[in-house]
Short mmCIF file of C-alpha atoms in Angstrom, two decimals:
data_model
loop_
_atom_site.label_atom_id
_atom_site.label_comp_id
_atom_site.label_asym_id
_atom_site.label_seq_id
_atom_site.Cartn_x
_atom_site.Cartn_y
_atom_site.Cartn_z
CA MET A 49 123.06 -93.12 132.68
CA GLY A 50 123.18 -90.17 130.34
CA ALA A 51 123.86 -88.87 126.57
CA ALA A 52 126.68 -89.57 124.59
CA GLU A 53 129.25 -87.09 125.12
CA GLY A 54 130.77 -85.23 122.21
CA TYR A 55 134.36 -85.58 121.06
CA PRO A 56 135.72 -82.07 121.59
CA ALA A 57 137.72 -81.43 118.06
CA ASP A 58 140.75 -79.06 117.83
CA VAL A 59 140.66 -77.57 114.77
CA PHE A 60 143.61 -77.46 112.38
CA ASP A 61 144.83 -75.88 109.05
CA GLY A 62 147.11 -77.04 106.45
CA ALA A 63 150.08 -75.73 108.07
CA ASP A 64 149.24 -78.11 110.94
CA GLU A 65 148.73 -80.97 109.04
CA GLU A 66 151.96 -80.33 107.43
CA ARG A 67 154.04 -80.05 110.98
CA PHE A 68 152.40 -83.24 111.79
CA ALA A 69 153.62 -84.74 108.80
CA THR A 70 157.02 -83.64 109.13
CA SER A 71 157.81 -84.11 112.81
CA LYS A 72 157.46 -87.45 114.48
CA LYS A 73 157.54 -85.30 117.97
CA ALA A 74 154.56 -83.07 117.03
CA ARG A 75 153.05 -86.07 115.82
CA ARG A 76 153.10 -88.09 118.63
CA GLU A 77 152.20 -84.80 120.90
CA LEU A 78 148.98 -85.00 118.97
CA GLY A 79 148.24 -88.54 119.39
CA TRP A 80 148.50 -88.36 123.12
CA LYS A 81 146.19 -85.56 123.27
CA VAL A 82 143.50 -87.42 121.46
CA LEU A 83 143.85 -90.57 123.41
CA ALA A 84 143.51 -88.04 126.73
CA LYS A 85 140.51 -86.39 124.89
CA ALA A 86 138.96 -89.97 124.36
CA LEU A 87 139.67 -91.36 127.91
CA ALA A 88 138.33 -87.93 129.71
CA PRO A 89 136.32 -89.11 132.46
CA VAL A 90 132.66 -88.16 132.19
CA LYS A 91 130.25 -88.43 135.30
CA LEU A 92 127.19 -90.55 135.04
CA ALA A 93 123.79 -88.56 134.87
CA ALA A 94 122.17 -90.38 137.57
CA PHE A 95 125.93 -91.06 139.67
CA PRO A 96 128.08 -87.65 139.49
CA ASP A 97 130.34 -89.59 141.48
CA LYS A 98 131.19 -92.11 139.24
CA THR A 99 133.06 -91.55 135.96
CA ILE A 100 133.77 -93.49 133.01
CA PRO A 101 135.89 -93.04 130.19
CA ARG A 102 134.61 -90.34 127.31
CA PHE A 103 134.68 -93.15 124.64
CA ARG A 104 133.00 -95.63 126.34
CA THR A 105 129.53 -93.26 126.44
CA TRP A 106 129.42 -93.22 122.43
CA LEU A 107 127.12 -95.48 120.18
CA GLY A 108 127.30 -98.72 118.85
CA GLY A 109 125.70 -100.29 116.02
CA ASP A 110 122.98 -101.60 117.06
CA GLU A 111 122.29 -97.68 118.37
CA VAL A 112 122.49 -96.19 114.85
CA GLU A 113 120.27 -98.32 113.72
CA ARG A 114 117.77 -97.66 116.19
CA LEU A 115 118.43 -93.99 115.82
CA PHE A 116 118.03 -94.29 112.24
CA ALA A 117 114.69 -96.22 112.23
CA LYS A 118 113.15 -93.57 114.32
CA MET A 119 114.38 -90.55 112.60
CA TYR A 120 113.24 -92.14 109.00
CA GLY A 121 110.15 -93.38 110.09
CA GLU A 122 109.51 -89.84 111.57
CA LEU A 123 110.11 -87.96 108.67
CA GLY A 124 106.71 -88.74 107.00
CA PRO A 125 106.11 -89.92 103.28
CA GLU A 126 106.87 -87.09 101.17
CA ARG A 127 109.91 -86.36 103.09
CA ARG A 128 111.03 -89.92 102.37
CA GLU A 129 110.25 -89.97 98.95
CA ALA A 130 112.35 -86.81 98.56
CA LYS A 131 115.21 -88.44 100.48
CA ALA A 132 114.90 -85.27 102.97
CA ALA A 133 117.46 -84.77 105.48
CA PRO A 134 116.51 -84.12 109.21
CA THR A 135 116.63 -80.78 110.47
CA GLU A 136 119.09 -79.61 113.46
CA GLN A 137 115.61 -79.70 116.08
CA GLU A 138 114.79 -83.27 115.00
CA LEU A 139 118.15 -84.09 115.64
CA ALA A 140 118.48 -82.53 118.86
CA SER A 141 115.07 -84.21 119.80
CA LEU A 142 116.39 -87.75 118.51
CA TRP A 143 119.61 -87.59 120.84
CA GLU A 144 116.97 -86.40 123.86
CA TRP A 145 114.71 -89.89 122.99
CA ASN A 146 117.86 -91.82 122.87
CA ALA A 147 119.33 -90.60 126.38
CA SER A 148 116.11 -92.00 127.75
CA SER A 149 115.07 -94.75 125.64
CA LEU A 150 114.72 -98.03 127.44
CA GLY A 151 115.59 -99.86 124.06
CA PRO A 152 114.71 -103.36 124.10
CA SER A 153 115.31 -103.64 127.96
CA SER A 154 112.16 -103.93 130.58
CA GLU A 155 112.23 -101.57 133.43
CA ALA A 156 113.28 -104.40 135.48
CA ASP A 157 116.54 -104.48 133.33
CA PHE A 158 116.64 -100.79 133.85
CA PHE A 159 116.57 -100.74 137.73
CA ALA A 160 118.85 -103.77 137.93
CA ARG A 161 121.44 -101.44 136.01
CA MET A 162 121.09 -98.57 138.27
CA LYS A 163 121.71 -101.51 141.13
CA GLN A 164 124.78 -102.37 139.48
CA VAL A 165 126.19 -98.70 139.44
CA GLU A 166 125.08 -97.64 142.78
CA GLU A 167 126.88 -100.95 144.57
CA GLY A 168 129.51 -102.04 142.20
CA ASP A 169 133.22 -101.42 141.77
CA ALA A 170 134.51 -99.68 138.72
CA THR A 171 134.90 -102.74 136.67
CA HIS A 172 131.11 -103.51 137.43
CA VAL A 173 129.84 -100.08 136.26
CA ASP A 174 132.43 -99.96 133.25
CA GLY A 175 130.60 -103.51 132.13
CA LEU A 176 127.69 -102.05 131.54
CA GLY A 177 128.88 -100.70 128.37
CA GLY A 178 129.77 -104.07 127.66
CA ASN A 179 132.77 -105.10 125.20
CA ALA A 180 131.63 -104.67 121.81
CA ARG A 181 134.29 -104.15 119.15
CA ASN A 182 133.69 -100.47 117.62
CA ALA A 183 131.41 -97.71 119.00
CA TYR A 184 130.92 -93.80 117.05
CA SER A 185 130.99 -90.40 118.22
CA PRO A 186 127.83 -88.22 117.97
CA GLY A 187 129.56 -86.16 115.37
CA PHE A 188 130.24 -89.24 113.41
CA VAL A 189 126.61 -90.92 113.88
CA GLN A 190 125.10 -87.46 113.02
CA HIS A 191 126.77 -87.35 109.77
CA VAL A 192 125.23 -90.63 108.80
CA LEU A 193 121.72 -89.47 110.00
CA GLY A 194 121.94 -86.60 108.17
CA ASP A 195 123.50 -87.95 104.63
CA TYR A 196 121.83 -90.81 104.27
CA GLY A 197 120.23 -90.17 101.10
CA ALA A 198 124.09 -89.62 99.36
CA MET A 199 124.58 -92.90 101.16
CA ALA A 200 121.91 -94.83 99.52
CA ALA A 201 122.89 -93.64 96.27
CA CYS A 202 126.33 -94.69 96.34
CA ASP A 203 127.43 -97.24 93.65
CA LEU A 204 129.81 -98.93 95.52
CA ASP A 205 130.83 -101.72 92.47
CA ALA A 206 131.74 -98.47 90.44
CA LEU A 207 134.26 -97.78 92.36
CA SER A 208 138.09 -97.69 90.90
CA PHE A 209 141.30 -96.45 91.77
CA GLU A 210 141.29 -93.96 89.57
CA SER A 211 137.87 -92.60 90.36
CA ALA A 212 137.72 -88.76 90.79
CA PRO A 213 136.72 -87.03 93.91
CA PRO A 214 133.28 -85.23 93.74
CA SER A 215 134.73 -81.85 94.24
CA ALA A 216 138.11 -80.40 95.79
CA SER A 217 136.26 -79.82 98.76
CA ASN A 218 134.87 -83.17 98.78
CA PHE A 219 136.94 -86.61 98.30
CA ALA A 220 134.00 -88.81 99.74
CA SER A 221 131.77 -89.93 96.74
CA CYS A 222 129.55 -91.84 98.97
CA PHE A 223 129.01 -88.57 101.18
CA SER A 224 127.50 -85.11 100.22
CA ARG A 225 130.51 -83.54 102.35
CA GLU A 226 133.06 -85.16 104.28
CA MET A 227 132.91 -86.25 107.77
CA PRO A 228 133.14 -83.08 110.49
CA ALA A 229 135.91 -82.52 112.66
CA ASP A 230 134.16 -84.23 115.69
CA ALA A 231 133.47 -87.24 113.83
CA ALA A 232 135.65 -90.32 115.79
CA VAL A 233 135.63 -94.01 115.72
CA ILE A 234 136.99 -96.25 118.38
CA LYS A 235 137.86 -100.46 117.72
CA THR A 236 139.04 -102.42 120.57
CA SER A 237 140.61 -105.67 122.01
CA TRP A 238 139.45 -106.98 124.86
CA ARG A 239 141.00 -110.51 126.14
CA ARG A 240 138.93 -112.87 129.29
CA ASN A 241 140.86 -111.74 132.04
CA ASP A 242 139.40 -113.23 135.84
CA ALA A 243 139.66 -116.26 137.51
CA PHE A 244 139.05 -118.47 134.60
CA VAL A 245 142.10 -117.47 132.58
CA PRO A 246 144.91 -117.83 135.17
CA ASP A 247 147.86 -116.98 133.11
CA GLY A 248 147.04 -113.32 132.37
CA LEU A 249 147.60 -111.25 129.40
CA PRO A 250 149.81 -111.69 126.47
CA VAL A 251 152.92 -109.41 126.26
CA ILE A 252 153.57 -108.09 122.86
CA ASP A 253 157.61 -107.08 122.31
CA THR A 254 157.45 -103.72 120.41
CA SER A 255 161.30 -102.84 121.34
CA ALA A 256 163.22 -101.87 118.49
CA ALA A 257 165.18 -105.21 118.04
CA ALA A 258 161.95 -106.73 117.86
CA LEU A 259 160.28 -104.51 115.73
CA ALA A 260 163.02 -104.85 112.88
CA THR A 261 162.22 -108.36 111.99
CA ALA A 262 158.78 -108.07 112.60
CA ASP A 263 156.00 -109.14 109.93
CA THR A 264 153.32 -110.95 111.56
CA TRP A 265 152.02 -110.38 114.93
CA LYS A 266 151.40 -113.53 117.34
CA PRO A 267 149.90 -112.61 120.32
CA SER A 268 148.45 -116.18 121.49
CA ALA A 269 152.62 -117.17 121.37
CA ALA A 270 153.36 -114.49 123.45
CA PRO A 271 154.41 -114.71 127.29
CA LYS A 272 151.62 -113.94 129.52
CA VAL A 273 151.71 -111.83 132.67
CA LYS A 274 148.93 -111.39 135.31
CA ALA A 275 147.46 -107.86 135.51
CA GLY A 276 144.23 -106.44 137.81
CA PRO A 277 141.93 -103.57 137.28
CA ARG A 278 144.94 -101.32 137.98
CA GLU A 279 147.43 -102.30 135.61
CA ALA A 280 144.75 -103.14 132.55
CA TYR A 281 141.27 -101.31 131.98
CA SER A 282 139.06 -104.01 133.06
CA VAL A 283 135.12 -105.03 133.00
CA THR A 284 133.04 -106.93 134.46
CA MET A 285 130.19 -107.82 132.72
CA SER A 286 126.61 -109.11 133.79
CA ASP A 287 127.41 -112.75 134.01
CA ASP A 288 130.48 -112.03 136.43
CA ALA A 289 133.33 -112.40 133.11
CA GLY A 290 135.75 -110.48 133.22
CA TYR A 291 137.57 -108.77 130.41
CA SER A 292 140.95 -106.11 129.65
CA LEU A 293 141.21 -103.82 127.13
CA VAL A 294 144.26 -104.87 125.50
CA GLY A 295 143.66 -102.97 121.95
CA LEU A 296 142.23 -99.92 121.51
CA HIS A 297 142.21 -97.41 118.31
CA VAL A 298 141.05 -94.07 118.12
CA MET A 299 140.42 -92.34 114.89
CA THR A 300 139.18 -88.59 114.45
CA LYS A 301 138.39 -86.31 111.77
CA GLU A 302 140.74 -83.53 113.03
CA LEU A 303 143.10 -83.70 110.35
CA ARG A 304 141.28 -84.04 106.59
CA HIS A 305 142.61 -87.49 106.28
CA TRP A 306 141.90 -87.92 109.99
CA VAL A 307 143.98 -89.04 112.59
CA TRP A 308 145.09 -92.44 113.65
CA VAL A 309 146.12 -93.15 117.03
CA THR A 310 146.23 -96.86 118.83
CA VAL A 311 147.31 -97.90 121.68
CA TRP A 312 148.17 -101.37 123.38
CA TRP A 313 148.62 -103.07 126.57
CA SER A 314 152.08 -103.40 128.32
CA PRO A 315 153.10 -104.46 131.86
CA ASP A 316 156.40 -102.32 130.99
CA ALA A 317 154.71 -99.61 129.37
CA ASP A 318 157.02 -96.75 130.21
CA GLY A 319 159.71 -98.03 127.37
CA ASP A 320 159.54 -97.40 123.59
CA PHE A 321 156.20 -96.44 122.52
CA GLY A 322 155.59 -95.14 126.17
CA GLN A 323 158.67 -93.38 126.97
CA ASP A 324 157.00 -89.54 126.20
CA ARG A 325 153.74 -90.36 128.12
CA PRO A 326 152.64 -86.56 128.87
CA GLU A 327 151.10 -85.44 132.13
CA GLU A 328 147.88 -85.28 130.86
CA ILE A 329 147.73 -88.69 130.36
CA LYS A 330 149.40 -89.57 134.00
CA GLN A 331 146.91 -87.33 135.62
CA LEU A 332 144.43 -90.01 134.52
CA GLY A 333 146.17 -92.43 136.56
CA ALA A 334 145.95 -96.36 136.72
CA PRO A 335 145.62 -98.26 134.48
CA TRP A 336 145.94 -95.78 131.66
CA ASP A 337 149.89 -95.52 132.58
CA HIS A 338 150.00 -99.28 131.19
CA TYR A 339 149.50 -98.34 127.55
CA LYS A 340 151.89 -97.69 124.86
CA MET A 341 150.77 -95.20 121.79
CA CYS A 342 151.64 -94.70 117.94
CA VAL A 343 150.31 -92.57 115.56
CA VAL A 344 149.94 -91.58 111.94
CA THR A 345 148.69 -88.46 109.81
CA ASP A 346 149.99 -88.97 106.45
CA PHE A 347 150.94 -91.86 104.41
CA ASP A 348 154.46 -90.80 103.72
CA GLU A 349 156.96 -90.63 106.28
CA LYS A 350 158.02 -86.44 106.43
CA ASP A 351 160.37 -86.54 108.98
CA PRO A 352 163.59 -87.21 107.73
CA ASP A 353 164.97 -87.98 111.10
CA PRO A 354 164.66 -91.92 111.73
CA ARG A 355 164.57 -91.31 115.50
CA GLY A 356 162.43 -88.17 115.04
CA GLY A 357 164.25 -86.62 117.65
CA PHE A 358 163.59 -88.83 120.72
CA GLU A 359 166.63 -90.49 123.02
CA GLY A 360 166.63 -93.63 124.54
CA SER A 361 164.37 -97.05 123.61
CA LEU A 362 161.75 -94.67 121.82
CA GLY A 363 164.10 -93.22 119.33
CA ASP A 364 165.42 -97.01 118.85
CA ALA A 365 161.77 -98.15 117.83
CA LEU A 366 161.12 -95.47 115.81
CA ALA A 367 164.13 -95.68 113.53
CA ALA A 368 163.44 -99.69 113.71
CA VAL A 369 160.05 -98.90 111.53
CA HIS A 370 161.50 -95.89 109.75
CA GLY A 371 160.92 -95.86 106.13
CA LYS A 372 159.56 -94.16 102.93
CA HIS A 373 155.72 -94.23 104.46
CA THR A 374 154.49 -94.22 108.04
CA TRP A 375 154.42 -97.02 110.51
CA CYS A 376 151.87 -97.50 113.24
CA SER A 377 150.34 -101.11 114.27
CA ASN A 378 148.60 -102.29 117.01
CA PRO A 379 149.70 -106.27 117.81
CA PHE A 380 146.36 -106.74 119.22
CA LEU A 381 144.32 -105.75 116.28
CA GLU A 382 146.15 -106.35 113.67
CA ARG A 383 145.88 -109.89 112.97
CA GLY A 384 146.30 -110.61 109.53
CA ALA A 385 149.48 -111.65 107.98
CA HIS A 386 152.10 -109.40 107.49
CA ASN A 387 149.92 -106.72 109.50
CA ALA A 388 152.95 -105.76 112.06
CA GLN A 389 154.08 -104.00 108.64
CA THR A 390 151.31 -101.52 108.20
CA ASN A 391 149.91 -97.55 109.13
CA CYS A 392 146.27 -97.75 109.49
CA ILE A 393 145.85 -95.14 107.11
CA GLY A 394 147.02 -96.99 104.27
CA CYS A 395 144.11 -99.96 104.85
CA HIS A 396 141.15 -97.32 105.31
CA GLN A 397 141.48 -95.38 102.46
CA HIS A 398 139.96 -98.47 100.33
CA ALA A 399 136.76 -98.15 102.89
CA GLY A 400 133.63 -99.22 100.82
CA ASP A 401 135.62 -101.30 98.03
CA ALA A 402 135.01 -104.82 98.63
CA LYS A 403 136.98 -105.52 95.38
CA VAL A 404 140.36 -104.69 97.23
CA LEU A 405 139.71 -106.15 100.68
CA ASP A 406 141.95 -109.59 99.96
CA SER A 407 144.71 -107.91 98.07
CA ILE A 408 145.37 -104.55 100.49
CA LEU A 409 148.57 -106.52 101.92
CA SER A 410 150.00 -107.72 98.90
CA PHE A 411 150.05 -103.69 97.51
CA PRO A 412 153.61 -102.22 97.95
CA GLU A 413 154.84 -101.18 101.72
CA ALA A 414 152.07 -103.88 102.70
CA GLY A 415 149.60 -101.20 101.60
CA ARG A 416 150.91 -98.13 103.56
CA ALA A 417 151.24 -96.24 100.41
CA LYS A 418 148.35 -93.93 98.91
CA THR A 419 147.34 -95.56 96.00
CA ARG A 420 143.62 -93.64 95.41
CA GLU A 421 142.41 -90.33 94.11
CA SER A 422 139.16 -90.50 96.17
CA PHE A 423 138.19 -91.99 99.65
CA PRO A 424 134.63 -93.34 98.60
CA THR A 425 133.33 -93.34 102.32
CA ASP A 426 135.85 -91.16 103.99
CA TYR A 427 137.91 -93.94 105.32
CA SER A 428 134.98 -95.82 107.22
CA TRP A 429 135.11 -99.22 106.81
CA ALA A 430 131.76 -98.98 108.61
CA PHE A 431 129.92 -98.13 105.90
CA MET A 432 130.11 -101.30 104.32
CA THR A 433 132.17 -104.14 105.33
CA PRO A 434 131.90 -107.49 103.93
CA PRO A 435 133.25 -109.70 106.57
CA SER A 436 131.65 -107.61 109.37
CA PRO A 437 130.13 -110.26 111.79
CA ASP A 438 127.22 -107.87 112.75
CA THR A 439 125.36 -106.37 109.86
CA LYS A 440 124.59 -103.77 112.38
CA ASP A 441 128.14 -102.34 111.89
CA ARG A 442 127.12 -101.86 108.21
CA PHE A 443 125.77 -98.72 107.93
CA LEU A 444 124.66 -98.65 104.52
CA GLU A 445 122.80 -101.92 105.02
CA VAL A 446 121.35 -100.45 107.79
CA VAL A 447 119.91 -97.35 105.38
CA LYS A 448 118.80 -99.60 102.84
CA ARG A 449 117.15 -102.24 104.77
CA ARG A 450 115.20 -99.42 106.51
CA MET A 451 113.99 -97.63 103.31
CA LYS A 452 113.16 -100.49 101.87
CA LEU A 453 110.57 -101.26 104.33
CA TYR A 454 108.79 -97.95 103.18
CA ALA A 455 109.44 -98.59 99.49
CA ASN A 456 105.80 -99.37 98.79
CA GLU A 457 103.90 -96.67 101.10
#
């Protein structure tokens, strides 16, 4: 269907970081811009009249494992022994191979998928990508592939809150350098939404009144509304089961401490966190006009205006969650106790440190405050997440498993 489409990162400096940290309005403009780039339509290689959102071209954990297996195997014994990094040419060849490889599929599977693209509607075309929870941009994956040696040498058990960063330019002790600006990650939440689910999708109240007392999101107890493909981004799987996207995190390394964007589905998406939806999102058309958005770029809230300069329901909602630390929580993705009080960045600062995983929300401000001096895995829980349901999304295990296969050569 085509190669994974890279994330087109913007270049920002320290002055930009401060501008986003001190202005909710500038921050929200950035959040919408990041979202627009992640959602931008990408033409399918064999069917240029059909498109899918850019983030739907990104790689799943199974692809990362397959790419690393091929790359590491082709290094040869001496380079494996030296934990040598692949060359740029080798990485380029790897991407070309991945774009044309059938992987575990047969030729019959391939032609069946091509027929589905040719004859199916948009939900069937988008359904070819499945409904996996996570996906990673080429920039993110290339960093993991190229820095596997530093990953394998990382001692996660030795991590502590006081662990110093390796250098002034690298706060990630499990990497030889921080992620590149075009590293991006998405995390999704889907709900079954077809003829077998007559009630529709949960509607979460994110008005100022609701946020003033919100502690734990409870989508299972929320009222439901029917929504079709024009109201919610939907996919039809190979078994004809239908799912709709209700929550989407988009994280990019365009700022040193990442940009943390999250959107959630809503039937009245022009209120509160959808009030300032810009033209670049509106131009994408349905169903992307049915999602609300919040964004953070820092631990501390440095905009002194609780309303962030906004009138109406958006200003009311921002004021309801205003405090010493930033706020941004997705009602479909932040399902744990007290998770309605979080801010994404506070949890991800501990990525890789499993010792604190169960106690993050008990930290002051529901874990929103900065408490570490270094960020071992550059905020990536995909590096090693003990409760992860699938080992393919624990990239340290992916690396170590493959290295172990060649350990006695």
